[in-house]
Amino acid sequence: MTDAAQVRRAVRALFDPRGCDDPNPHYATLRDHGPVWRLPDGTVLLSRYAECDHLLRSPLFRMEDEAWMAERWPESLEHPAVHSLMAEMVNQNSPHHERLRRLVGRAFTPRRVAELRPAVAALVDGLIDDMAKRAVDGEPVDVMAHFALPLPITVIGELLGIPEEDRAWFGPRISAVTAAIEQPHSGPALLAADTATQELWERLEELVRLRTREPREDLVSTLIAAREADGDRLTRRELLANLVLLYSAGYETTSNLLGNGLATLVARPELLDRLRGEPERVGVWVEEMLRYAPPIPVASRWAGEDTVLGGLPIARGTQVVGLLAGANRDPARYSHPETFDPDRKRVPNLSFGAGAHYCLGAVLARMETELAFPALLSRFRTIGFASDEDLRPTMTSLSGYARLPLVLGC
């Protein structure tokens, strides 16, 4: 089979709408036979670390912002979901991105995250108690539904100041919005996201009005009050859109990290036993989980001018997609990259991005995960995959698991 045929087959497998059980062999095929590959529609895929890192750091490659969308899919901007998405700071370029990040960052400091630590630890223990009750007599427990999702949803709800009784309402609507992110221009997913966005904005606006009258020590209150020395502050659209962003990013990334990391360890029981015996080293284990099974596997930019990448000419306006999960296993960057090794020399990975758009919530995601794993392994002496074929883990995207049924033994 020719290099081109191998690459085409790998691309089809990676982006199969039915999901991809193990994308890593396909990433390897791309790195070996087409590390900078142009698709028939002109989009360029990157799979090596060097090119992906350059994509994320170079100002030449720009976010797909409102101006870019207006040029290519102007009709999409009429949709509430896209209108909201284009006001998020992650979809802004300089200087707008720096302005929004400064304002939003004031409410998302390491100090504020550290203050949440005791509450997160208590929440972890409570969710584990609930799973222990469900696990009686060897009954499988879906760890995504009962731990990996409710933990970060509750934490980000607490951080934002969403009333506890409202958090269950937010979950499905945030999910509808995130489901449309990869296909924002048409289709039923976009229509569902439109409805969800309108409902989210209405509910968040009520909360903003309440916190304007009665401010508290929460993110919503802080974002309302945040302003620069010259009086610059978030507009209504920027405030509501970035609250949606913080809610969605605050749980999706962490839930994928928890699910992917746990599935990785359960597949290798010796790793479970080892981490159980060295909980004080959980930080380096989490870094290896991020590298080995990243919660954010791709990043997209467009070329702001003509350039060359990996020997391939790229014209201005070309969409370029970095396969970050493939870059994280690049043998040119990591020794024995297919091996999960918690003793690996600390070499930064791309799981939270790089450069100006490095993930604002990385500190929070790490904190939640570092509390979760030692607590899980301390409470459950055995953890294994459910053997029934109908209960097997299902990874419905390159990001993470939709279901992760496990047998938990106390």
Short mmCIF file of C-alpha atoms in Angstrom, two decimals, residues 4 7-9 11-12 15 37-45 318-319:
data_model
loop_
_atom_site.label_atom_id
_atom_site.label_comp_id
_atom_site.label_asym_id
_atom_site.label_seq_id
_atom_site.Cartn_x
_atom_site.Cartn_y
_atom_site.Cartn_z
CA ALA A 4 -0.96 8.16 0.40
CA VAL A 7 -2.76 8.09 5.24
CA ARG A 8 -6.20 8.27 3.62
CA ARG A 9 -7.28 5.12 5.44
CA VAL A 11 -7.84 9.78 8.28
CA ARG A 12 -11.09 7.94 7.52
CA PHE A 15 -12.88 10.88 11.80
CA TRP A 37 -1.16 16.31 5.05
CA ARG A 38 -3.60 18.21 2.86
CA LEU A 39 -7.16 16.88 2.77
CA PRO A 40 -9.30 17.09 -0.39
CA ASP A 41 -11.12 20.17 0.98
CA GLY A 42 -7.78 21.97 1.48
CA THR A 43 -7.56 21.55 5.27
CA VAL A 44 -4.08 20.61 6.47
CA LEU A 45 -3.56 18.01 9.24
CA THR A 318 -6.06 27.65 4.90
CA GLN A 319 -7.51 25.83 7.89
#
